[in-house]
Short mmCIF file of C-alpha atoms and ligand atoms in Angstrom, two decimals:
data_model
loop_
_atom_site.label_atom_id
_atom_site.label_comp_id
_atom_site.label_asym_id
_atom_site.label_seq_id
_atom_site.Cartn_x
_atom_site.Cartn_y
_atom_site.Cartn_z
CA VAL A 233 0.00 0.00 0.00
CA ASN A 234 0.97 3.58 -0.57
CA ALA A 235 1.65 5.47 2.64
CA ASN A 236 1.26 8.84 0.92
CA ALA A 237 -2.15 8.15 -0.56
CA LEU A 238 -4.81 10.55 0.64
CA SER A 239 -7.42 8.92 2.78
CA LEU A 240 -10.85 9.94 3.91
CA THR A 241 -10.47 8.09 7.18
CA GLY A 242 -7.64 10.05 8.73
CA GLY A 243 -4.37 8.15 8.74
CA GLU A 244 -1.16 9.86 9.74
CA SER A 245 -1.02 13.67 10.03
CA PRO A 246 -3.60 14.47 7.35
CA ILE A 247 -2.90 18.20 7.58
CA ARG A 248 0.76 17.75 6.76
CA LYS A 249 -0.19 15.49 3.86
CA ARG A 250 -2.67 18.06 2.60
CA ALA A 251 -0.02 20.79 2.65
CA ASP A 252 2.42 18.53 0.78
CA PHE A 253 -0.27 17.72 -1.78
CA ARG A 254 -1.06 21.39 -2.36
CA GLN A 255 2.60 22.29 -2.61
CA ALA A 256 3.19 19.62 -5.27
CA LEU A 257 0.13 20.74 -7.23
CA LEU A 258 0.98 24.46 -7.04
CA SER A 259 4.59 23.89 -8.16
CA TRP A 260 3.29 21.95 -11.12
CA TYR A 261 0.82 24.74 -11.92
CA ASP A 262 3.57 27.35 -11.81
CA ALA A 263 5.51 25.35 -14.40
CA PHE A 264 2.79 23.75 -16.51
CA GLY A 265 -0.51 25.60 -15.91
CA ARG A 266 -2.19 26.71 -19.12
CA ASP A 267 -1.94 30.25 -20.44
CA LEU A 268 -5.54 31.30 -20.93
CA PRO A 269 -6.77 34.74 -22.00
CA TRP A 270 -8.64 35.32 -18.73
CA ARG A 271 -5.90 33.98 -16.52
CA VAL A 272 -3.43 36.10 -14.52
CA ARG A 273 -0.17 34.41 -13.56
CA ASP A 274 2.47 35.28 -11.00
CA GLY A 275 0.29 37.28 -8.64
CA GLY A 276 -0.74 40.00 -11.15
CA ALA A 277 -3.86 42.13 -10.60
CA VAL A 278 -7.07 40.20 -11.27
CA ASP A 279 -10.15 41.89 -12.76
CA PRO A 280 -13.34 40.32 -11.38
CA TYR A 281 -15.14 41.23 -14.61
CA ARG A 282 -12.86 39.01 -16.68
CA VAL A 283 -13.04 36.17 -14.18
CA TRP A 284 -16.82 36.35 -13.96
CA LEU A 285 -17.27 36.57 -17.75
CA SER A 286 -14.93 33.64 -18.37
CA GLU A 287 -16.59 31.46 -15.73
CA ILE A 288 -20.06 32.11 -17.16
CA MET A 289 -18.81 31.28 -20.66
CA LEU A 290 -17.08 28.13 -19.40
CA GLN A 291 -20.28 26.69 -17.89
CA GLN A 292 -20.98 23.51 -19.90
CA THR A 293 -18.56 24.78 -22.57
CA THR A 294 -14.99 23.89 -23.45
CA VAL A 295 -11.98 26.18 -23.12
CA ALA A 296 -11.41 25.83 -26.88
CA ALA A 297 -14.93 27.06 -27.68
CA VAL A 298 -14.77 29.92 -25.17
CA ARG A 299 -11.40 31.43 -26.06
CA GLY A 300 -12.50 33.41 -29.13
CA TYR A 301 -15.78 34.56 -27.60
CA PHE A 302 -13.97 35.78 -24.50
CA LEU A 303 -11.49 37.79 -26.58
CA ALA A 304 -14.28 39.27 -28.72
CA PHE A 305 -16.43 40.21 -25.70
CA THR A 306 -13.61 41.83 -23.75
CA ALA A 307 -12.41 43.74 -26.83
CA ARG A 308 -15.92 45.09 -27.42
CA TRP A 309 -16.98 45.52 -23.78
CA PRO A 310 -13.81 45.96 -21.71
CA SER A 311 -15.58 46.57 -18.41
CA VAL A 312 -18.74 45.52 -16.63
CA GLU A 313 -20.01 49.10 -17.02
CA ALA A 314 -19.55 48.89 -20.80
CA LEU A 315 -21.39 45.57 -20.93
CA ALA A 316 -24.20 46.93 -18.74
CA GLN A 317 -24.82 49.67 -21.31
CA ALA A 318 -24.79 47.40 -24.36
CA PRO A 319 -28.10 46.86 -26.18
CA GLY A 320 -29.46 43.40 -25.42
CA ALA A 321 -29.74 42.36 -29.06
CA GLN A 322 -26.03 43.06 -29.59
CA VAL A 323 -25.07 40.91 -26.63
CA MET A 324 -27.32 38.06 -27.80
CA GLN A 325 -25.81 38.33 -31.28
CA ALA A 326 -22.27 38.24 -29.86
CA TRP A 327 -23.20 35.18 -27.80
CA ALA A 328 -24.68 33.33 -30.81
CA GLY A 329 -23.03 29.94 -31.31
CA LEU A 330 -21.90 29.54 -27.70
CA GLY A 331 -25.14 27.84 -26.59
CA TYR A 332 -27.16 27.92 -23.36
CA TYR A 333 -28.54 31.33 -24.19
CA SER A 334 -30.07 31.97 -20.79
CA ARG A 335 -26.47 32.65 -19.80
CA ALA A 336 -26.42 35.73 -22.04
CA ARG A 337 -29.68 37.02 -20.61
CA ASN A 338 -28.40 36.52 -17.06
CA LEU A 339 -25.10 38.10 -18.04
CA MET A 340 -26.85 41.32 -18.97
CA ALA A 341 -28.96 41.35 -15.81
CA ALA A 342 -25.92 40.70 -13.62
CA SER A 343 -23.80 43.32 -15.39
CA ARG A 344 -26.45 45.96 -14.66
CA LEU A 345 -26.59 45.00 -10.99
CA VAL A 346 -22.82 45.12 -10.65
CA ALA A 347 -22.48 48.38 -12.59
CA ALA A 348 -24.98 49.94 -10.17
CA GLN A 349 -23.85 48.36 -6.90
CA GLY A 350 -20.27 47.16 -7.36
CA TRP A 351 -18.98 43.60 -7.13
CA PRO A 352 -20.32 41.50 -4.26
CA PRO A 353 -17.39 41.02 -1.85
CA ASP A 354 -17.61 37.29 -1.22
CA GLU A 355 -18.90 33.91 -2.36
CA ALA A 356 -22.35 34.30 -0.78
CA GLY A 357 -22.84 37.71 -2.41
CA LEU A 358 -21.69 36.44 -5.80
CA ARG A 359 -24.11 33.52 -5.54
CA ALA A 360 -26.98 36.01 -5.53
CA LEU A 361 -26.10 37.34 -9.00
CA PRO A 362 -28.28 36.05 -11.87
CA GLY A 363 -26.58 33.12 -13.60
CA VAL A 364 -24.08 32.51 -10.80
CA GLY A 365 -24.56 29.10 -9.19
CA ALA A 366 -22.63 27.43 -6.40
CA TYR A 367 -19.72 26.38 -8.60
CA THR A 368 -19.35 29.75 -10.32
CA ALA A 369 -19.58 31.75 -7.08
CA ALA A 370 -16.84 29.60 -5.56
CA ALA A 371 -14.67 29.91 -8.68
CA ILE A 372 -14.96 33.71 -8.80
CA ALA A 373 -14.33 34.10 -5.05
CA ALA A 374 -11.20 31.95 -5.32
CA ILE A 375 -9.82 33.25 -8.62
CA ALA A 376 -10.81 36.92 -8.49
CA TYR A 377 -10.57 37.53 -4.73
CA ASP A 378 -8.14 34.78 -3.68
CA GLN A 379 -10.61 33.74 -0.98
CA GLN A 380 -10.89 30.21 0.40
CA ALA A 381 -13.55 28.38 -1.57
CA ASN A 382 -14.35 24.81 -2.52
CA VAL A 383 -14.41 24.94 -6.32
CA VAL A 384 -15.85 21.69 -7.66
CA ASP A 385 -16.68 21.19 -11.32
CA GLY A 386 -16.72 17.98 -13.35
CA ASN A 387 -12.94 17.99 -13.75
CA VAL A 388 -12.41 18.38 -10.04
CA GLU A 389 -14.93 15.62 -9.28
CA ARG A 390 -12.91 13.27 -11.42
CA VAL A 391 -9.59 14.23 -9.80
CA ILE A 392 -11.03 13.86 -6.30
CA ALA A 393 -12.75 10.52 -7.03
CA ARG A 394 -9.37 9.15 -8.16
CA LEU A 395 -7.28 10.73 -5.38
CA PHE A 396 -9.50 9.21 -2.70
CA ALA A 397 -10.54 6.10 -4.66
CA ILE A 398 -14.21 6.97 -4.22
CA THR A 399 -16.06 4.24 -6.09
CA THR A 400 -19.65 5.29 -5.41
CA PRO A 401 -21.12 6.27 -8.79
CA LEU A 402 -22.14 9.79 -9.74
CA PRO A 403 -24.53 11.45 -9.19
CA VAL A 404 -24.91 9.81 -5.76
CA ALA A 405 -21.23 10.48 -4.99
CA LYS A 406 -21.55 14.24 -5.49
CA SER A 407 -21.79 15.24 -1.85
CA ALA A 408 -18.98 12.86 -0.80
CA LEU A 409 -16.76 14.26 -3.55
CA ARG A 410 -17.53 17.81 -2.43
CA ALA A 411 -16.67 16.94 1.15
CA ALA A 412 -13.40 15.31 0.17
CA ALA A 413 -12.52 18.30 -2.04
CA ALA A 414 -13.36 20.72 0.79
CA ASP A 415 -10.85 19.08 3.03
CA LEU A 416 -8.03 19.69 0.55
CA ALA A 417 -9.22 23.15 -0.45
CA VAL A 418 -7.97 24.90 2.68
CA GLY A 419 -4.56 26.51 2.36
CA ILE A 420 -2.31 28.99 0.58
CA ARG A 421 -2.99 30.58 -2.84
CA PRO A 422 -6.65 29.56 -3.12
CA GLY A 423 -7.13 31.03 -6.59
CA ASP A 424 -4.13 29.28 -8.08
CA TYR A 425 -5.03 26.08 -6.28
CA ALA A 426 -8.52 26.06 -7.83
CA GLN A 427 -7.13 26.67 -11.30
CA ALA A 428 -4.38 24.09 -10.78
CA LEU A 429 -6.94 21.40 -9.98
CA MET A 430 -8.93 22.33 -13.11
CA ASP A 431 -5.83 22.20 -15.28
CA LEU A 432 -4.75 18.90 -13.78
CA GLY A 433 -8.18 17.50 -14.61
CA SER A 434 -8.15 18.72 -18.19
CA THR A 435 -4.54 18.05 -19.16
CA VAL A 436 -3.30 15.14 -16.97
CA CYS A 437 -6.11 13.50 -15.01
CA THR A 438 -8.20 13.18 -18.17
CA PRO A 439 -11.41 11.14 -18.42
CA ARG A 440 -9.90 8.37 -20.52
CA ALA A 441 -6.26 7.28 -20.30
CA PRO A 442 -5.07 9.55 -17.48
CA ARG A 443 -1.36 10.43 -17.73
CA CYS A 444 -0.44 9.22 -14.27
CA GLU A 445 3.25 9.00 -15.22
CA SER A 446 3.38 12.80 -15.57
CA CYS A 447 1.05 13.58 -12.67
CA PRO A 448 2.57 15.79 -9.96
CA VAL A 449 0.37 14.25 -7.28
CA ALA A 450 0.41 10.59 -8.34
CA ARG A 451 2.09 9.63 -5.09
CA PHE A 452 -0.94 10.89 -3.17
CA CYS A 453 -3.43 9.05 -5.33
CA ALA A 454 -5.32 6.19 -3.69
CA GLY A 455 -7.07 5.41 -6.98
CA ARG A 456 -3.74 4.89 -8.73
CA ALA A 457 -2.42 2.80 -5.84
CA ALA A 458 -5.48 0.56 -6.14
CA GLY A 459 -5.27 0.40 -9.96
CA LEU A 460 -8.69 2.04 -10.24
CA ALA A 461 -7.86 5.53 -11.52
CA ALA A 462 -8.84 5.21 -15.18
CA GLY A 463 -12.29 3.84 -14.31
CA LEU A 464 -13.24 6.62 -11.88
CA PRO A 465 -15.53 8.33 -11.29
CA ALA A 466 -18.11 5.60 -11.79
CA LYS A 467 -21.34 6.92 -13.26
CA THR A 468 -24.88 5.62 -13.21
CA ALA A 469 -25.97 5.20 -16.84
CA LYS A 470 -27.96 8.19 -18.09
CA PRO A 471 -31.20 7.65 -20.01
CA ALA A 472 -30.69 8.06 -23.76
CA ARG A 473 -31.55 11.43 -25.30
CA PRO A 474 -34.97 11.42 -26.91
CA GLN A 475 -35.17 12.29 -30.60
CA ARG A 476 -37.33 15.23 -31.59
CA HIS A 477 -38.46 16.32 -35.03
CA GLY A 478 -39.33 19.73 -36.41
CA VAL A 479 -39.33 21.94 -39.48
CA ALA A 480 -37.67 25.32 -39.98
CA PHE A 481 -38.99 27.56 -42.73
CA LEU A 482 -36.78 29.60 -45.02
CA ALA A 483 -39.03 32.05 -46.83
CA VAL A 484 -37.13 33.85 -49.60
CA ARG A 485 -38.35 36.95 -51.35
CA GLN A 486 -36.33 39.40 -53.47
CA GLY A 487 -33.03 38.15 -52.17
CA GLN A 488 -34.13 38.33 -48.55
CA GLY A 489 -34.95 35.71 -45.93
CA LEU A 490 -37.35 35.97 -43.01
CA LEU A 491 -36.11 35.76 -39.42
CA VAL A 492 -38.05 35.87 -36.17
CA ARG A 493 -37.05 36.52 -32.59
CA ARG A 494 -37.91 33.69 -30.22
CA PRO A 495 -39.91 34.36 -27.06
CA PRO A 496 -37.73 35.63 -24.20
CA ARG A 497 -37.98 32.51 -22.02
CA GLY A 498 -37.25 28.89 -22.71
CA LEU A 499 -34.96 27.11 -25.13
CA LEU A 500 -32.96 29.56 -27.29
CA GLY A 501 -35.06 32.30 -25.65
CA GLY A 502 -34.57 35.80 -27.02
CA MET A 503 -32.46 34.61 -29.94
CA LEU A 504 -32.95 35.28 -33.63
CA ALA A 505 -34.24 32.21 -35.47
CA LEU A 506 -35.96 30.85 -38.52
CA PRO A 507 -39.71 30.45 -38.08
CA CYS A 508 -40.39 26.82 -37.22
CA SER A 509 -42.94 24.21 -36.24
CA ALA A 510 -43.07 22.69 -32.75
CA TRP A 511 -40.29 20.16 -32.03
CA THR A 512 -42.13 16.95 -31.21
CA LEU A 513 -41.27 13.34 -30.40
CA GLU A 514 -43.30 12.10 -33.37
CA PRO A 515 -42.82 13.74 -36.77
CA ALA A 516 -45.81 15.99 -37.48
CA THR A 517 -48.10 15.50 -40.46
CA THR A 518 -47.47 17.56 -43.55
CA ALA A 519 -50.74 19.38 -42.95
CA ALA A 520 -49.80 20.27 -39.39
CA ILE A 521 -46.42 21.54 -40.54
CA ALA A 522 -47.91 23.61 -43.35
CA ALA A 523 -50.19 25.22 -40.78
CA ALA A 524 -47.12 26.41 -38.87
CA ALA A 525 -45.53 28.03 -41.94
CA PRO A 526 -45.05 31.82 -41.76
CA VAL A 527 -46.68 32.35 -45.19
CA ARG A 528 -48.84 30.27 -47.51
CA ALA A 529 -46.56 29.08 -50.27
CA ALA A 530 -45.32 26.07 -52.20
CA TRP A 531 -42.76 24.74 -49.75
CA THR A 532 -39.96 22.34 -50.70
CA ASP A 533 -38.34 20.01 -48.16
CA LEU A 534 -34.58 20.35 -48.65
CA GLY A 535 -33.61 17.70 -46.12
CA ALA A 536 -32.66 17.90 -42.48
CA VAL A 537 -29.91 19.04 -40.16
CA THR A 538 -29.30 17.44 -36.79
CA HIS A 539 -28.37 19.13 -33.56
CA ILE A 540 -27.73 17.79 -30.07
CA PHE A 541 -29.26 19.71 -27.18
CA THR A 542 -28.74 18.73 -23.56
CA HIS A 543 -32.09 16.99 -23.18
CA PHE A 544 -32.87 15.83 -26.71
CA SER A 545 -31.50 15.44 -30.23
CA LEU A 546 -33.24 17.34 -32.96
CA GLN A 547 -33.78 16.42 -36.55
CA LEU A 548 -34.76 19.71 -38.12
CA HIS A 549 -36.07 19.62 -41.68
CA VAL A 550 -35.63 22.76 -43.73
CA TRP A 551 -38.51 23.80 -45.92
CA ARG A 552 -37.87 26.59 -48.37
CA ALA A 553 -40.27 28.65 -50.46
CA ASP A 554 -39.42 31.33 -52.98
CA ILE A 555 -42.32 33.75 -52.94
CA GLU A 556 -41.31 36.45 -55.41
CA GLY A 557 -44.85 37.24 -56.48
CA GLN A 558 -46.44 37.59 -53.09
CA ASP A 559 -46.86 40.68 -50.97
CA LYS A 560 -44.15 40.98 -48.44
CA SER A 561 -45.51 40.06 -45.06
CA ASP A 562 -44.32 42.04 -42.08
CA GLY A 563 -41.29 40.78 -40.30
CA ASP A 564 -37.56 40.84 -40.06
CA TRP A 565 -36.39 40.32 -43.65
CA ARG A 566 -32.62 40.17 -44.08
CA PRO A 567 -30.44 39.91 -47.19
CA LEU A 568 -29.64 36.24 -47.80
CA ALA A 569 -25.92 37.00 -47.70
CA ALA A 570 -26.36 38.33 -44.15
CA LEU A 571 -28.27 35.37 -42.73
CA GLU A 572 -25.30 33.20 -41.87
CA SER A 573 -23.65 35.93 -39.83
CA ALA A 574 -26.85 37.39 -38.38
CA GLY A 575 -26.14 35.89 -34.97
CA LEU A 576 -28.27 32.77 -35.13
CA PRO A 577 -27.88 29.90 -32.68
CA THR A 578 -25.93 27.06 -34.25
CA VAL A 579 -28.96 24.89 -35.03
CA PHE A 580 -30.48 27.69 -37.16
CA LYS A 581 -27.15 28.54 -38.73
CA LYS A 582 -26.96 24.93 -39.90
CA ALA A 583 -30.52 25.18 -41.23
CA VAL A 584 -29.73 28.42 -43.09
CA ARG A 585 -26.66 26.85 -44.65
CA LEU A 586 -28.72 23.91 -45.86
CA GLY A 587 -31.51 26.20 -47.07
CA LEU A 588 -29.09 28.33 -49.06
CA GLY A 589 -27.18 25.35 -50.48
CA LEU A 590 -24.00 26.38 -48.69
CA ARG A 591 -22.87 22.86 -47.86
N1 ADE B 90 -13.05 25.71 -16.53
C1 ADE B 90 -13.87 26.50 -15.83
N2 ADE B 90 -13.22 27.54 -15.30
C2 ADE B 90 -11.93 27.42 -15.69
C3 ADE B 90 -10.76 28.16 -15.47
N3 ADE B 90 -10.80 29.28 -14.75
N4 ADE B 90 -9.61 27.72 -15.99
C4 ADE B 90 -9.61 26.61 -16.73
N5 ADE B 90 -10.66 25.86 -16.98
C5 ADE B 90 -11.82 26.25 -16.47
#
C-alpha cells in the first residue's frame, strides 16, 4: 500500500499530507498551468469582470470554444459598465453559437446589478447574481478575490474521485466528492489552487487514459495505488436522449430571408431564429407543418440538419419557399448574404446553410 495516498479516514497527520499535496500541485501549476486569456499568472492584478465573464462562458462549454468569444467580448466591452450599457440584441448576437442562451440574458442582468452596486465582496454575495450558481460563485471568489472556496466542477470531481478512490457512482457520490474536495481546499494561494486542480483535470487527469506518469500528485493518489484511476468516477448510466423532429422555414423573397425573434424565455429564448414548427417526439403530419408556416406558399423540403441539445436530439427539416410574387408580409427580412452571420444559434445557422445550399 501507498503510505502517501490521501485517505478519507484520517491516517497519519492528514494536515501535513494536505499541505504537501497542495505544494506539489501548485509547483506543477507554476511550471505547466495553461496560459488562458482570462488567466493572470504570478500574482498580477485580477479583474473580477474578466473572471466572472470567463466562468459564465465556461459553464458547460470547453476552453477551446470559449477562447475566441472571451477575446471578442472583452475587446468590445472591456468593463462591466460597458457591458451593462450594451443593447441586449447586440449581446445576444455576440453570444450566438456559444449555446445555453439563458447565460447571455443573465449576463446582462448581472452586469447591470454590478455596474450599479459594485462587485459583491464574497462567495455568498456572488451567488446572488443572476446566472451565478454554487460552482461559479466559488470559482470567482477563489480566482478573483483569492478567498478560500471549494471549487468543484466535473474535472475536479474526477480528480477527487481518483485521489480518494471513491467508487460510489455519480450522481450519488456528489456530496462525498464535495466533502473530500473541501478538506483539501484549505490553504495557501486559493485562486491558483482552484485553477491548478482544473488544469490537472483537463490536461493530466483526463477522463480516458489519465497520464499518471506525468502527474505531480500521483504519489498521493489512492485510486492509482489501487489500480482504479482510469475507471473513476463511476457513473450511473444516463437515459438516452430522446429524438425530436421539427421543421424550420426559409421564406425567400427578393433576395431576402425571413427571421423571427424567439420568445424571451425557454430554449434559445430571445435569440434570432428561422420560423419553425413545434419540435415533437413524433414527426408531425405535412398538414400540421404547413399550418405552422409563416406564409402560404409552395414549400420544398430540402432535407434535415441534426443538432444535439442537452435533453434531446433534434432532426430539423428545412422547408424553403421562394415567394417572389407575393406581398411581403411584415417581419424581419434580411439579405440572404447576411443570414449566416446574423447571430443565429448554431442549429439555425446549420438550417440556413442547408436552405441556401451552402454545404
Ligand atoms: N473551466 C472552468 N473555469 C476554468 C478556469 N478558470 N480555468 C480553466 N478551466 C476552467
